[in-house]
PDB file of C-alpha atoms in Angstrom:
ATOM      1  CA  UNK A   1      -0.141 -17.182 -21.542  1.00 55.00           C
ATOM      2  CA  UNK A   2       2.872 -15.480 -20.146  1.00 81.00           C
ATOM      3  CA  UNK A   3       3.308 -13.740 -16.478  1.00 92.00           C
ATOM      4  CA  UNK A   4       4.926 -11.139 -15.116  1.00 95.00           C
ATOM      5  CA  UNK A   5       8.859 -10.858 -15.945  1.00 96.00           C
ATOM      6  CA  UNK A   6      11.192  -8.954 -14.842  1.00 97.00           C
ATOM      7  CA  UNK A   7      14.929  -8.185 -15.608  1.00 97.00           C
ATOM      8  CA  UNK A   8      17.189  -8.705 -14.753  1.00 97.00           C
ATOM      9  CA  UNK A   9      16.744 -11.074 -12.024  1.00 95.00           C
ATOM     10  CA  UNK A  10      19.935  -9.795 -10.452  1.00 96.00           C
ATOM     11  CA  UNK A  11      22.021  -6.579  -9.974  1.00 97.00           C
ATOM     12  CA  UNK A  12      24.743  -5.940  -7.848  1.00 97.00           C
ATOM     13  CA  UNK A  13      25.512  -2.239  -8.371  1.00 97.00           C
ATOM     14  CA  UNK A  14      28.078   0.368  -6.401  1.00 97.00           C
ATOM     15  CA  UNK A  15      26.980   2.994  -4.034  1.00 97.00           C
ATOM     16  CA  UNK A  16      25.794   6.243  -5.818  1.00 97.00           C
ATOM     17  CA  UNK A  17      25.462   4.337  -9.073  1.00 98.00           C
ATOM     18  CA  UNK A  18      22.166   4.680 -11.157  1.00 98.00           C
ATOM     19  CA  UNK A  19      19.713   1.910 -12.009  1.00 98.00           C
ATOM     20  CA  UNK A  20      16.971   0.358 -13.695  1.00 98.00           C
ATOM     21  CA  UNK A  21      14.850  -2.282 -13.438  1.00 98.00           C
ATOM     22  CA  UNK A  22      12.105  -3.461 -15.992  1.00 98.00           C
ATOM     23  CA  UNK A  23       9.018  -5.032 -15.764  1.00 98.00           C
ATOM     24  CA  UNK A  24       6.549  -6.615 -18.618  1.00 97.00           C
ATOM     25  CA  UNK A  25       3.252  -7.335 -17.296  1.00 96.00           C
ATOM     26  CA  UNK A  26       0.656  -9.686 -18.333  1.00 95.00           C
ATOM     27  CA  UNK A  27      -0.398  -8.636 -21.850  1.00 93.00           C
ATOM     28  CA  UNK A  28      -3.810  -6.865 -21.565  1.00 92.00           C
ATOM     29  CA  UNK A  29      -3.672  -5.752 -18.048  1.00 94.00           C
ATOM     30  CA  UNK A  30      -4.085  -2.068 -17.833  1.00 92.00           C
ATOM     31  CA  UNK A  31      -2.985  -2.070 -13.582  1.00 92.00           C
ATOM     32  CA  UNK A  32       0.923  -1.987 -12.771  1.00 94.00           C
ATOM     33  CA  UNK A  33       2.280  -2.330  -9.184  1.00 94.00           C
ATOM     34  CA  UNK A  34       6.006  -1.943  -7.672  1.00 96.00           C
ATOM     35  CA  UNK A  35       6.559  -3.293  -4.521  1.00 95.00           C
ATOM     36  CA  UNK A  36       9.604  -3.845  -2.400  1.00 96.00           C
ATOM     37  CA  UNK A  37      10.496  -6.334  -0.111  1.00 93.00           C
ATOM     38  CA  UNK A  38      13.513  -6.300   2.520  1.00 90.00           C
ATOM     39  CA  UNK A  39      15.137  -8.419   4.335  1.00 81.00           C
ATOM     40  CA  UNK A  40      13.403  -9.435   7.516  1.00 73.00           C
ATOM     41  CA  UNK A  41      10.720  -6.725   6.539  1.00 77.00           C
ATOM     42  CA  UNK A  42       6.914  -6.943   4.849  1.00 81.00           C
ATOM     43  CA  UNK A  43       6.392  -5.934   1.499  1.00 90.00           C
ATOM     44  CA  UNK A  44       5.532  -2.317   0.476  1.00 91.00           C
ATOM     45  CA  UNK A  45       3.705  -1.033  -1.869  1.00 91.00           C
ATOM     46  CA  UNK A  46       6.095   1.796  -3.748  1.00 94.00           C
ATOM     47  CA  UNK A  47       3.779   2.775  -6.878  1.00 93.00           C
ATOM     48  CA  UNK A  48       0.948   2.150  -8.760  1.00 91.00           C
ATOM     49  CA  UNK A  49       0.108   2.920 -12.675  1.00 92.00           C
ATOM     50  CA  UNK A  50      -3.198   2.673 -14.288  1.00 90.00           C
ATOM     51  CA  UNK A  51      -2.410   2.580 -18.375  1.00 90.00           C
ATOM     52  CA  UNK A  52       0.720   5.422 -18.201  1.00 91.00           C
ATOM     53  CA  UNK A  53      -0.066   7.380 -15.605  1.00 90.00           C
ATOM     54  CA  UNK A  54       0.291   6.905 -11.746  1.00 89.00           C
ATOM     55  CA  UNK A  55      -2.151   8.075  -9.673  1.00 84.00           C
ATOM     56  CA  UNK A  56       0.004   7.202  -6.364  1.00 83.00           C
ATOM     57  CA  UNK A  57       3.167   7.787  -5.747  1.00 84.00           C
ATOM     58  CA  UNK A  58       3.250   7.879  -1.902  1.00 84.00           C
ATOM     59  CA  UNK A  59       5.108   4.706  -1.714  1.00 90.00           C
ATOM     60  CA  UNK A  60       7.990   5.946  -3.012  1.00 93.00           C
ATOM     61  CA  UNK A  61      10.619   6.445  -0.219  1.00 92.00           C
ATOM     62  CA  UNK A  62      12.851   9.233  -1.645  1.00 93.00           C
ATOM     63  CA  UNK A  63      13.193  11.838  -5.031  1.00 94.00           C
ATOM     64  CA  UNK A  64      15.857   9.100  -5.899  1.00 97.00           C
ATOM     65  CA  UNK A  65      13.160   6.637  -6.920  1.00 97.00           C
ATOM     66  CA  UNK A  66      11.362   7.197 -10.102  1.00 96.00           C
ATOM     67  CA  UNK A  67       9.252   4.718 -12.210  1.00 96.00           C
ATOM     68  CA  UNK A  68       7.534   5.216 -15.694  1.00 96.00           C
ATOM     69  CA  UNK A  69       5.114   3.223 -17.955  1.00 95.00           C
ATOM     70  CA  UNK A  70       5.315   3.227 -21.761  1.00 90.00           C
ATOM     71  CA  UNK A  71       2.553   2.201 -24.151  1.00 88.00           C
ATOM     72  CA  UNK A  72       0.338   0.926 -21.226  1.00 85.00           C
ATOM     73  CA  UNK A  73       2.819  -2.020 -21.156  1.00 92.00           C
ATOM     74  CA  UNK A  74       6.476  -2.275 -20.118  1.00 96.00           C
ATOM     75  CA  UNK A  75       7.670  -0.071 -16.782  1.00 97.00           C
ATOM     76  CA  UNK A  76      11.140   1.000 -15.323  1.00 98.00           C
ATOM     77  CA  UNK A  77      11.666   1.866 -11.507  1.00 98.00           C
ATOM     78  CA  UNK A  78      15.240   3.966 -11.769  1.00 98.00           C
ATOM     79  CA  UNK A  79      16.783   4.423  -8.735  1.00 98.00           C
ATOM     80  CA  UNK A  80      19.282   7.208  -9.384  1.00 98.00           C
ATOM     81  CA  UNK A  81      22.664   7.729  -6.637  1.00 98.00           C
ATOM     82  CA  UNK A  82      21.734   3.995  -5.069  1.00 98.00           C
ATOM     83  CA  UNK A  83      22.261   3.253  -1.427  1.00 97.00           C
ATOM     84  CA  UNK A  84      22.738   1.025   1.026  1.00 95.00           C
ATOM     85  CA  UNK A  85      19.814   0.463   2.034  1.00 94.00           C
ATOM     86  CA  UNK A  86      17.855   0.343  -1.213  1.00 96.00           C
ATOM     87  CA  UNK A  87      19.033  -3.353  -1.379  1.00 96.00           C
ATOM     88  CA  UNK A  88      16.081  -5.533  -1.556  1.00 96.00           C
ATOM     89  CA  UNK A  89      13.618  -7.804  -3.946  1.00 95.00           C
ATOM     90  CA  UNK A  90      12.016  -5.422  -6.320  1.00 97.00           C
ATOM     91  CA  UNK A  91       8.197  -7.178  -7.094  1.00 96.00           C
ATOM     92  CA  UNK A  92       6.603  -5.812 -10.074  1.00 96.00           C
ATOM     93  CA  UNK A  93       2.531  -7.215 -10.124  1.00 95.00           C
ATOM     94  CA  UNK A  94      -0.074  -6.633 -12.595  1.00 94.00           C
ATOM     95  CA  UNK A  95      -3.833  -6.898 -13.107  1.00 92.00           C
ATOM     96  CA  UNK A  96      -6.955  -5.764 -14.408  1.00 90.00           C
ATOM     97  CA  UNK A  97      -8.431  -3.351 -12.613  1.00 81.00           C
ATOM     98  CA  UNK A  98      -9.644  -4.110  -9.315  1.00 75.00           C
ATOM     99  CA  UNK A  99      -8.444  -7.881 -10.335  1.00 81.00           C
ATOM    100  CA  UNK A 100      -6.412 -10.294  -9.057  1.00 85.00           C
ATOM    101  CA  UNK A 101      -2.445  -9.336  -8.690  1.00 89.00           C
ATOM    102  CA  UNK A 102      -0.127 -11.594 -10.135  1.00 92.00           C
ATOM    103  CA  UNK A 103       3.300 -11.409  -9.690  1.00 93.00           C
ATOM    104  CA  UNK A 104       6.973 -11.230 -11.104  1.00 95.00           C
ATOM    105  CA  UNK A 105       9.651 -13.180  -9.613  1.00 93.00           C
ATOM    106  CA  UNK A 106      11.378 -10.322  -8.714  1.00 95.00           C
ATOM    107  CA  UNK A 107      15.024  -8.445  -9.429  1.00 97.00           C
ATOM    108  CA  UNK A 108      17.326  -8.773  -6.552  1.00 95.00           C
ATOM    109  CA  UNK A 109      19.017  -5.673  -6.052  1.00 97.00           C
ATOM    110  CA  UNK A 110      22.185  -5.659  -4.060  1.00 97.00           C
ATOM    111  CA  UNK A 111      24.619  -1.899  -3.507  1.00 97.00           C
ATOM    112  CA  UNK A 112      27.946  -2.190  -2.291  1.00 96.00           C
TER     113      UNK A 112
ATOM    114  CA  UNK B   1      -4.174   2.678   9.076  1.00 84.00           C
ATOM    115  CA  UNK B   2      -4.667  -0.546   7.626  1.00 89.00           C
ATOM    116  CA  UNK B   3      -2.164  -3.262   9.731  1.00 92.00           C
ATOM    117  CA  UNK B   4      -2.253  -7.080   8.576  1.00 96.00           C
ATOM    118  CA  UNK B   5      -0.244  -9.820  11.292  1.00 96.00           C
ATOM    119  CA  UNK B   6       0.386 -13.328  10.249  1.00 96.00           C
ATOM    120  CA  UNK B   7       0.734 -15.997  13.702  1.00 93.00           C
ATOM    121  CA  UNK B   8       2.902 -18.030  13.881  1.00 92.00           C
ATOM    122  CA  UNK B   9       6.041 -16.242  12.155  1.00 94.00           C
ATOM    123  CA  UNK B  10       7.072 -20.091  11.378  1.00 96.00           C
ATOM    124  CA  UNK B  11       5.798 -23.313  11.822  1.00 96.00           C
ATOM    125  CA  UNK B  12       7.252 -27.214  11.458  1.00 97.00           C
ATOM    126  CA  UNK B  13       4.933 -30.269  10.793  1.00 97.00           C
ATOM    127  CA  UNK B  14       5.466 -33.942   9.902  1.00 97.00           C
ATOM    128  CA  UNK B  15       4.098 -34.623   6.801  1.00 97.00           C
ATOM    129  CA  UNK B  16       0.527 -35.561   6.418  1.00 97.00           C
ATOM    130  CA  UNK B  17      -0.707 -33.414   9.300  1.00 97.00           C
ATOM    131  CA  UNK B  18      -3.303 -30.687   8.531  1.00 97.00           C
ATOM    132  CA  UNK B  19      -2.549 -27.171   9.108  1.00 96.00           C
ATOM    133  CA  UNK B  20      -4.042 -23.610   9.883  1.00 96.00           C
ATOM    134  CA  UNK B  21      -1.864 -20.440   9.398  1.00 97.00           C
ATOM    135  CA  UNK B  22      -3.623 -17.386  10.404  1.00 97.00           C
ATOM    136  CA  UNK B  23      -4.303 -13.660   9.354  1.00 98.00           C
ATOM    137  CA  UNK B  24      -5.781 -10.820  10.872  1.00 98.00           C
ATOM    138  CA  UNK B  25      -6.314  -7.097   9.920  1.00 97.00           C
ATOM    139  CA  UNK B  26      -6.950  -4.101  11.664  1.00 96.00           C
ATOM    140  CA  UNK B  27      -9.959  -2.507   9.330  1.00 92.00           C
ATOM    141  CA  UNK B  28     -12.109  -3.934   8.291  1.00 92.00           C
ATOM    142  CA  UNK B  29     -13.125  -1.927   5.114  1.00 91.00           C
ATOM    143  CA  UNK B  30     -11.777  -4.060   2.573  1.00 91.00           C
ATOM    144  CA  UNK B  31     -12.423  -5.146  -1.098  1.00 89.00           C
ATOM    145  CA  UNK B  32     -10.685  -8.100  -1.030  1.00 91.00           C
ATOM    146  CA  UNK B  33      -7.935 -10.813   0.870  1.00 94.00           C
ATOM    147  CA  UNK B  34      -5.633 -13.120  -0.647  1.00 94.00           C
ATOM    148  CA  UNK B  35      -3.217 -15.393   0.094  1.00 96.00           C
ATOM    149  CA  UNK B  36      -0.121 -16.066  -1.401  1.00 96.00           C
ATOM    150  CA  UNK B  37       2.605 -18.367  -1.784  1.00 96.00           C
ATOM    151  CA  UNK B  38       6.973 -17.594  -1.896  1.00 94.00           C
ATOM    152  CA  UNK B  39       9.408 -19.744  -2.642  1.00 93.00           C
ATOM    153  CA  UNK B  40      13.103 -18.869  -1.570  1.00 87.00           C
ATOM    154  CA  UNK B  41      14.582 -16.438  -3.822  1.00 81.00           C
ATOM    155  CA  UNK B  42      11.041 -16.201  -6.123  1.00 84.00           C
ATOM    156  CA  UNK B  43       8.189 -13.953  -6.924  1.00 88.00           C
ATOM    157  CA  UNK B  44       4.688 -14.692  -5.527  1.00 92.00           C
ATOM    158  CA  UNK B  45       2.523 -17.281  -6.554  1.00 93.00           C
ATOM    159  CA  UNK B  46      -1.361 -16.597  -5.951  1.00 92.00           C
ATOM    160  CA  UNK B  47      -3.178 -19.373  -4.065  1.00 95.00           C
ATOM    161  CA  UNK B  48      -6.357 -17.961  -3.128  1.00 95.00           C
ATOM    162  CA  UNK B  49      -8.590 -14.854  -3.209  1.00 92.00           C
ATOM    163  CA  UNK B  50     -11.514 -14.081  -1.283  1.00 94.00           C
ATOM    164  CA  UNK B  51     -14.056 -11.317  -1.968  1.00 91.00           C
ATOM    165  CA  UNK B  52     -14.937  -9.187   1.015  1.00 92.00           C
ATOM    166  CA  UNK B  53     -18.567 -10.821   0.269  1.00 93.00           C
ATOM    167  CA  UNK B  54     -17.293 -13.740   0.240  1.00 95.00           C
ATOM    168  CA  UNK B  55     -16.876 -16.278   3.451  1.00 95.00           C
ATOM    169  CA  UNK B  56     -14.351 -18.772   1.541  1.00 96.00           C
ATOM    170  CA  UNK B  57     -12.538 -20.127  -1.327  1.00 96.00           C
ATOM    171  CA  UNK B  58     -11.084 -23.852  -2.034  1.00 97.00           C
ATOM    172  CA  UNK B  59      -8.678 -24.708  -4.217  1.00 95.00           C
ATOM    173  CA  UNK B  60      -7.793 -28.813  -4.185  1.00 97.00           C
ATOM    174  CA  UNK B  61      -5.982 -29.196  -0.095  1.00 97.00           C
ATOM    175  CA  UNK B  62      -6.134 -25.633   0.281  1.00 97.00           C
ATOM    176  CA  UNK B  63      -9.375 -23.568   2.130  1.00 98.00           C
ATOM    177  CA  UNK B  64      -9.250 -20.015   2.814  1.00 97.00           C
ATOM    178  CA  UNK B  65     -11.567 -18.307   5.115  1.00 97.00           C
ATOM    179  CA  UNK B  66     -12.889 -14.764   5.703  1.00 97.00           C
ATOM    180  CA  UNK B  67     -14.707 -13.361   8.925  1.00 96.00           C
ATOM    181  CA  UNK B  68     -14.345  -9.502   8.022  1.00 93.00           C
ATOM    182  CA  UNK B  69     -16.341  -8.523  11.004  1.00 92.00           C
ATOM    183  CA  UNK B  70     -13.741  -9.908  12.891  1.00 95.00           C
ATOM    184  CA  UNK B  71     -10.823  -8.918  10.890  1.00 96.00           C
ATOM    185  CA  UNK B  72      -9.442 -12.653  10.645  1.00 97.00           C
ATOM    186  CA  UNK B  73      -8.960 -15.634   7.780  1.00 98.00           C
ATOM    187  CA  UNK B  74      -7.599 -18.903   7.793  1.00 97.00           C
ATOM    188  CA  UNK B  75      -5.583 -20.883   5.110  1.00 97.00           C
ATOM    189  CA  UNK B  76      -6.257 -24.178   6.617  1.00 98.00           C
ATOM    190  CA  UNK B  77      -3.545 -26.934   4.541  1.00 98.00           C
ATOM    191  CA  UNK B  78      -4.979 -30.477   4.648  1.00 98.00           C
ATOM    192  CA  UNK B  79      -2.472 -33.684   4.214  1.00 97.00           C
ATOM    193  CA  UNK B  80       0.319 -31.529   4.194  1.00 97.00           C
ATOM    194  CA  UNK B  81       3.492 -32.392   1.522  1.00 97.00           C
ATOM    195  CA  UNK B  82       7.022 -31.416   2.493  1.00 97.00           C
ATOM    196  CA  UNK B  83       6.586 -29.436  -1.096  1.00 97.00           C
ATOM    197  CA  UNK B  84       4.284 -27.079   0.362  1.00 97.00           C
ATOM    198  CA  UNK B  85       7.225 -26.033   2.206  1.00 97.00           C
ATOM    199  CA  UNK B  86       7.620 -21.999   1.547  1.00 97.00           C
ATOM    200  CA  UNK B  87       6.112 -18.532   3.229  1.00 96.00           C
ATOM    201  CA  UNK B  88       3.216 -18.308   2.916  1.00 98.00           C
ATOM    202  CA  UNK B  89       1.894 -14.327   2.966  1.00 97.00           C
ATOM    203  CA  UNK B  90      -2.113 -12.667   3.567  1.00 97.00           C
ATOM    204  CA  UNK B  91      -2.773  -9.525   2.068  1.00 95.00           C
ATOM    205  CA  UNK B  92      -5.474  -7.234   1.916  1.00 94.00           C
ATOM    206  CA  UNK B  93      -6.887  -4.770  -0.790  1.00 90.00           C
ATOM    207  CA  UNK B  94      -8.365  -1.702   1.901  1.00 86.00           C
ATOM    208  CA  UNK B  95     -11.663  -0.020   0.024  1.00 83.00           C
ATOM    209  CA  UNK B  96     -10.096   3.160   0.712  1.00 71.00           C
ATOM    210  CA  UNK B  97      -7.101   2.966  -1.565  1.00 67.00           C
ATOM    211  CA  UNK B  98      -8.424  -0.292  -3.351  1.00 60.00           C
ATOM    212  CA  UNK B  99      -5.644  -0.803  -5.300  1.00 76.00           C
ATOM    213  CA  UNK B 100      -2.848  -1.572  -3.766  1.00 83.00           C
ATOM    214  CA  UNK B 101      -1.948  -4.161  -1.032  1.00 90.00           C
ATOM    215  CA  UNK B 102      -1.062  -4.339   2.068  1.00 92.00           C
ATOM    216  CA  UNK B 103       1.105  -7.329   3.661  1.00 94.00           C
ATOM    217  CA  UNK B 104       1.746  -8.979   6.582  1.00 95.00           C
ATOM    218  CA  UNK B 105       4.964 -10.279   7.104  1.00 94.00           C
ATOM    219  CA  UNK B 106       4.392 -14.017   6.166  1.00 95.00           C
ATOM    220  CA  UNK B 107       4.623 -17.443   7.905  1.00 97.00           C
ATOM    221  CA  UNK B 108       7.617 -19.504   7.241  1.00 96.00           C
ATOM    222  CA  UNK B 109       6.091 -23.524   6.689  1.00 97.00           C
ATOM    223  CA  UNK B 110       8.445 -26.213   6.781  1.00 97.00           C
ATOM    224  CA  UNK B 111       6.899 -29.667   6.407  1.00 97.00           C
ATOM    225  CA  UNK B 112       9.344 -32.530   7.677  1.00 96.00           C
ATOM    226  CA  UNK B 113       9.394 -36.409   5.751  1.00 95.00           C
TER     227      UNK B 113
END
């Protein structure tokens, strides 16, 4: 069946502009996961949602970052008044729960 | 707090050699390891995943092992392509907060014609 995707694959945004990135997990898998990866860094886990609601939000590395989850399916991370240094891969993985995480290819986000 | 370091940071082979890129992790509490595989400019792809009862998993040139007493696995490559070329990263599932993962930082493969 169909993975992980994840728009768009690109954005090149200004500084202090808002966005938002989407992810559609695997169809049936309750677990949702943002993680982001920077250059010449690991990746970190930012969030996690289990159906809607997300039990850990520790990841998160400012009040600019926000995600949701509709309908136990689709999730946007919004990153509101972008910065510098929030350029980076955005991963979005999904699963069952306590299952294997499988993975989007990402949304490259680069601020000017 | 749960640490996970991948030696070497990169590694170059002639093609057809076997391989063993390693992983250890500072706590050993965990539910589960896997390994994964990244492409420039892609997602993750999912090789392997070991359950902390587990000692390893195979998957056609491709063994992983687990020693969680010790805090160390092994992806050990066998007749290595120069398409297995890519980062390849370990990550572990702590029991404490047993859902998300934590990463090391990946080692870069390049395998030479």
């Amino acid at each position: 069946g169909a993975g992980v995707s994840q728009s768009p694959s690109n954005k090149v945004t200004e500084k202090g502009k808002d966005v938002e990135l989407r992810c559609d997990p695997i169809s049936g898998h309750t677990a949702l996961y943002w993680y982001r990866q920077s250059l010449g860094q690991g990746l970190e886990f930012l969030i996690y949602f289990q159906g809607n609601s997300a039990p850990d939000k520790s990841g998160l590395p400012s009040d600019r970052f926000s995600a949701e989850r509709t309908g136990g399916s689709v999730s946007t991370l919004t990153i509101q008044r972008t910065q510098q240094e929030d350029s980076a891969v955005y991963l979005c993985a999904s699963s069952l729960i306590l299952g294997e995480q499988y993975f989007g290819p990402g949304t490259r986000l680069t601020v000017t | 707090k749960q640490e996970v370091t991948q030696i070497p940071a990169a590694l170059s082979v002639p093609e057809g050699e076997n391989l063993v890129l390693n992983c250890s992790f500072t706590d050993s509490a965990i539910y589960n390891l896997q390994w994964f595989r990244q492409d420039p400019g892609k997602g993750l792809t999912s090789l392997l995943l070991i359950q902390s009862s587990q000692r390893e998993q195979t998957s056609g040139r491709l063994n992983a092992s687990l020693d969680k007493s010790s805090g160390r696995s092994t992806l050990y490559i066998a007749a290595s392509q120069p398409g297995d070329s890519a980062t390849y990263l370990c990550a572990v599932r702590p029991r404490g907060s047993n859902y998300k993962l934590t990463f090391g930082k990946g080692t870069l493969l390049t395998v030479n014609p």
